[in-house]
XYZ file of C-alpha atoms in Angstrom:
261
model
C -31.545 16.946 -16.187
C -29.266 14.243 -16.978
C -32.113 11.803 -16.669
C -34.273 13.872 -19.205
C -31.306 14.207 -21.541
C -30.558 10.507 -21.631
C -34.315 9.634 -22.085
C -34.471 12.152 -24.988
C -31.625 10.269 -26.756
C -33.288 7.129 -26.137
C -36.809 8.533 -27.625
C -34.846 9.666 -30.823
C -33.598 5.957 -31.335
C -37.124 4.478 -30.646
C -39.220 7.074 -32.773
C -40.092 6.065 -36.173
C -41.761 7.437 -39.264
C -45.047 6.399 -40.872
C -43.636 3.647 -42.800
C -43.049 1.924 -39.434
C -46.487 2.062 -37.865
C -48.809 -0.864 -38.358
C -51.665 0.299 -36.511
C -54.028 2.298 -38.917
C -55.464 4.165 -36.006
C -52.108 5.457 -35.089
C -50.905 5.889 -38.367
C -53.718 8.352 -39.367
C -53.402 10.044 -36.052
C -49.677 10.870 -36.674
C -50.189 11.667 -40.290
C -53.487 13.851 -40.060
C -53.006 15.296 -36.407
C -49.432 15.352 -34.728
C -47.588 16.101 -38.203
C -50.458 18.110 -39.767
C -48.713 21.306 -41.112
C -51.805 23.151 -41.996
C -52.040 26.860 -40.806
C -55.376 27.174 -39.121
C -57.141 30.475 -38.691
C -57.559 29.722 -35.008
C -53.696 29.685 -34.620
C -54.047 33.661 -35.110
C -56.353 34.004 -32.182
C -54.225 31.855 -30.219
C -51.235 33.989 -30.953
C -53.051 37.062 -29.839
C -54.048 35.334 -26.787
C -50.514 34.598 -25.955
C -49.494 37.881 -26.596
C -51.815 39.358 -24.356
C -49.715 38.087 -21.389
C -46.314 37.921 -22.879
C -45.212 41.315 -21.430
C -47.510 41.356 -18.374
C -45.556 42.184 -15.058
C -48.528 41.644 -12.929
C -47.383 39.539 -9.604
C -49.781 36.490 -8.781
C -49.448 34.406 -5.895
C -49.087 30.574 -6.580
C -50.467 28.148 -4.266
C -48.256 25.354 -5.144
C -49.647 21.846 -4.396
C -47.463 19.665 -6.575
C -43.882 18.966 -7.260
C -42.785 22.386 -6.936
C -40.877 24.536 -9.442
C -37.381 24.092 -10.815
C -37.029 27.880 -11.475
C -38.852 29.752 -9.123
C -37.819 30.325 -5.534
C -40.963 32.525 -4.462
C -44.649 31.739 -5.033
C -45.296 35.345 -6.194
C -44.712 35.175 -9.916
C -45.011 37.513 -12.641
C -47.529 36.676 -15.485
C -44.883 36.904 -18.335
C -42.425 34.390 -16.145
C -45.199 32.360 -15.547
C -45.941 31.955 -19.507
C -42.140 31.543 -20.023
C -41.813 28.752 -17.454
C -45.110 27.050 -16.589
C -47.394 27.454 -19.537
C -47.642 25.267 -22.476
C -45.475 26.576 -25.572
C -46.948 27.710 -28.602
C -46.121 24.740 -30.574
C -47.737 22.534 -27.892
C -50.749 24.582 -27.773
C -51.249 24.352 -31.533
C -50.934 20.435 -31.298
C -53.323 20.128 -28.369
C -55.833 22.301 -30.586
C -55.278 19.931 -33.478
C -55.914 16.865 -30.998
C -59.283 18.255 -29.964
C -60.246 19.380 -33.499
C -59.087 15.917 -35.025
C -61.417 13.992 -32.435
C -64.203 16.489 -32.662
C -64.389 16.678 -28.864
C -67.539 17.991 -26.782
C -66.353 17.817 -23.335
C -62.872 18.632 -22.078
C -61.330 18.205 -18.625
C -58.133 19.873 -17.972
C -56.207 19.618 -14.397
C -53.844 22.682 -14.492
C -55.163 25.703 -15.973
C -52.136 28.133 -15.329
C -52.508 31.056 -18.063
C -54.878 29.180 -19.859
C -52.825 28.602 -23.210
C -53.984 24.846 -23.444
C -57.380 25.777 -22.303
C -57.986 28.534 -24.785
C -56.686 25.998 -27.555
C -59.253 23.489 -26.540
C -61.822 26.273 -26.614
C -61.487 26.799 -30.275
C -61.492 23.365 -31.261
C -65.320 23.588 -32.713
C -68.388 25.364 -32.195
C -69.906 22.851 -29.359
C -66.860 22.071 -27.269
C -67.068 23.014 -23.376
C -63.892 23.128 -21.460
C -63.765 22.762 -17.490
C -60.369 23.672 -16.137
C -59.181 23.017 -12.588
C -56.583 25.543 -11.169
C -55.309 25.628 -7.502
C -54.226 29.163 -7.150
C -56.945 31.650 -6.836
C -55.308 34.599 -8.015
C -54.231 32.554 -11.198
C -57.699 31.086 -11.652
C -59.096 34.684 -11.424
C -56.519 36.193 -13.942
C -57.076 33.415 -16.504
C -60.791 33.374 -16.183
C -60.897 37.111 -16.871
C -58.627 37.136 -19.524
C -60.486 34.314 -21.353
C -63.713 36.476 -20.952
C -61.699 39.557 -22.551
C -60.766 37.493 -25.621
C -64.608 36.509 -25.938
C -64.221 32.995 -24.881
C -67.463 31.813 -23.018
C -67.248 27.944 -23.309
C -64.725 27.439 -20.428
C -65.547 26.930 -16.864
C -62.469 27.555 -14.355
C -62.836 25.633 -11.237
C -60.709 26.888 -8.589
C -59.435 24.304 -6.044
C -57.076 21.374 -5.888
C -57.296 18.383 -8.210
C -57.914 16.177 -5.098
C -60.702 18.301 -4.024
C -62.430 18.203 -7.491
C -62.132 14.635 -7.946
C -62.951 13.560 -4.490
C -66.036 16.294 -4.058
C -66.904 18.348 -6.833
C -66.764 15.411 -9.373
C -69.010 13.371 -7.280
C -71.368 15.975 -5.979
C -73.525 16.037 -9.411
C -73.917 13.993 -12.388
C -70.861 14.735 -14.710
C -71.149 12.281 -17.579
C -67.895 11.333 -19.516
C -65.096 13.437 -21.226
C -63.990 12.998 -24.742
C -60.480 14.523 -23.825
C -58.639 14.622 -20.383
C -55.439 16.766 -20.230
C -53.295 16.164 -16.999
C -50.797 19.072 -16.647
C -49.836 19.614 -13.168
C -48.588 18.211 -9.976
C -45.924 16.303 -11.742
C -45.896 13.554 -9.211
C -45.872 9.711 -10.309
C -48.147 8.557 -7.447
C -50.381 11.384 -7.639
C -50.974 10.827 -11.405
C -51.529 7.144 -11.041
C -54.215 8.046 -8.642
C -55.650 10.760 -10.556
C -56.035 8.669 -13.710
C -57.819 5.700 -11.669
C -60.190 8.301 -9.984
C -60.996 9.737 -13.740
C -61.574 6.300 -15.405
C -65.206 6.349 -14.591
C -65.693 9.505 -16.550
C -64.039 8.194 -19.743
C -65.509 6.168 -22.690
C -63.894 3.967 -25.346
C -63.063 6.933 -27.541
C -61.614 9.401 -24.767
C -58.146 10.409 -25.207
C -56.116 11.136 -22.078
C -53.160 13.217 -22.532
C -50.085 13.485 -20.004
C -47.921 16.553 -19.693
C -44.071 16.020 -18.674
C -43.864 12.305 -18.716
C -40.173 12.841 -18.374
C -40.237 15.348 -15.621
C -38.502 12.884 -13.047
C -37.978 9.185 -12.778
C -41.063 8.700 -10.934
C -43.080 10.450 -13.409
C -41.717 8.370 -16.098
C -42.393 5.234 -14.093
C -46.037 6.238 -13.636
C -46.099 6.809 -17.367
C -44.707 3.464 -18.164
C -47.245 1.884 -15.618
C -50.306 3.539 -17.452
C -49.184 2.311 -20.785
C -49.586 -0.998 -19.594
C -53.056 -0.365 -17.589
C -55.631 -2.684 -18.134
C -57.954 -0.180 -19.684
C -55.332 1.222 -21.931
C -54.674 0.040 -25.489
C -52.674 2.522 -27.673
C -50.099 4.597 -25.851
C -48.179 7.171 -27.906
C -44.966 8.906 -26.452
C -43.937 12.276 -28.380
C -41.565 13.145 -25.419
C -43.235 16.145 -24.431
C -46.379 14.565 -24.103
C -48.158 11.115 -23.604
C -51.231 9.917 -25.245
C -53.330 7.325 -23.675
C -56.432 5.542 -25.503
C -59.066 2.919 -24.698
C -60.005 1.877 -28.208
C -60.703 -1.884 -28.235
C -59.978 -2.076 -31.934
C -56.384 -1.674 -30.969
C -54.211 -4.039 -29.099
C -52.137 -2.737 -26.237
C -49.044 -1.114 -27.690
C -46.735 1.638 -26.961
C -45.403 3.897 -29.819
C -42.606 6.506 -29.760
C -43.082 9.348 -32.212
C -40.934 12.262 -32.984
C -42.971 15.445 -33.574
């Protein structure tokens, strides 16, 4: 917690407003997406989806293959508490929706479904988007799959299994093409994050955006994030503290931006 607090203070000092951005691409991304205050009608659907689990006391067994929980001592957890502690917040879900909408993505890959708050947001981005989401815990995957269907979401494929199994087996078992957006939200381990990123590179293109959640979760996650901002394939990197964005656009020279959202 001390590490996160100190890094947040540093982030505040490093953050800037529009006049401090010299990259036209980042300038437009911040202005028209990160800071977009438009109230989209889909926000109402997202709110209803969140409300559907807000008071749900169903117990789900969590198969934790990552860094573990800082809150829960048991792997049997109520849905409402998973929402509270392990799911994208309403604010972050709206932001992820705007990112997917802004880039008009057609294919999304999410590592870490949980209760599907981000999954649902991505699924609403446009009429042609298809979302693949990987979740290790079978009970969570089943619950979220059924809940999405009950809200008439038919463009999401929930893949039950570990990230490693998906990347090493399922992703290679048949042609998958490339993804327009990849959201890495799970495991929270620096070495694993670097490994997953490198395995996903063959499935990216120059306009793919990679989003990392919880880049300040721990020192090793922060170190991994900083390594990725200097990766040979990465050009622009944007740190908004809660999330990190990585881009491969050739017209952008390699640079790390800190933005307060």
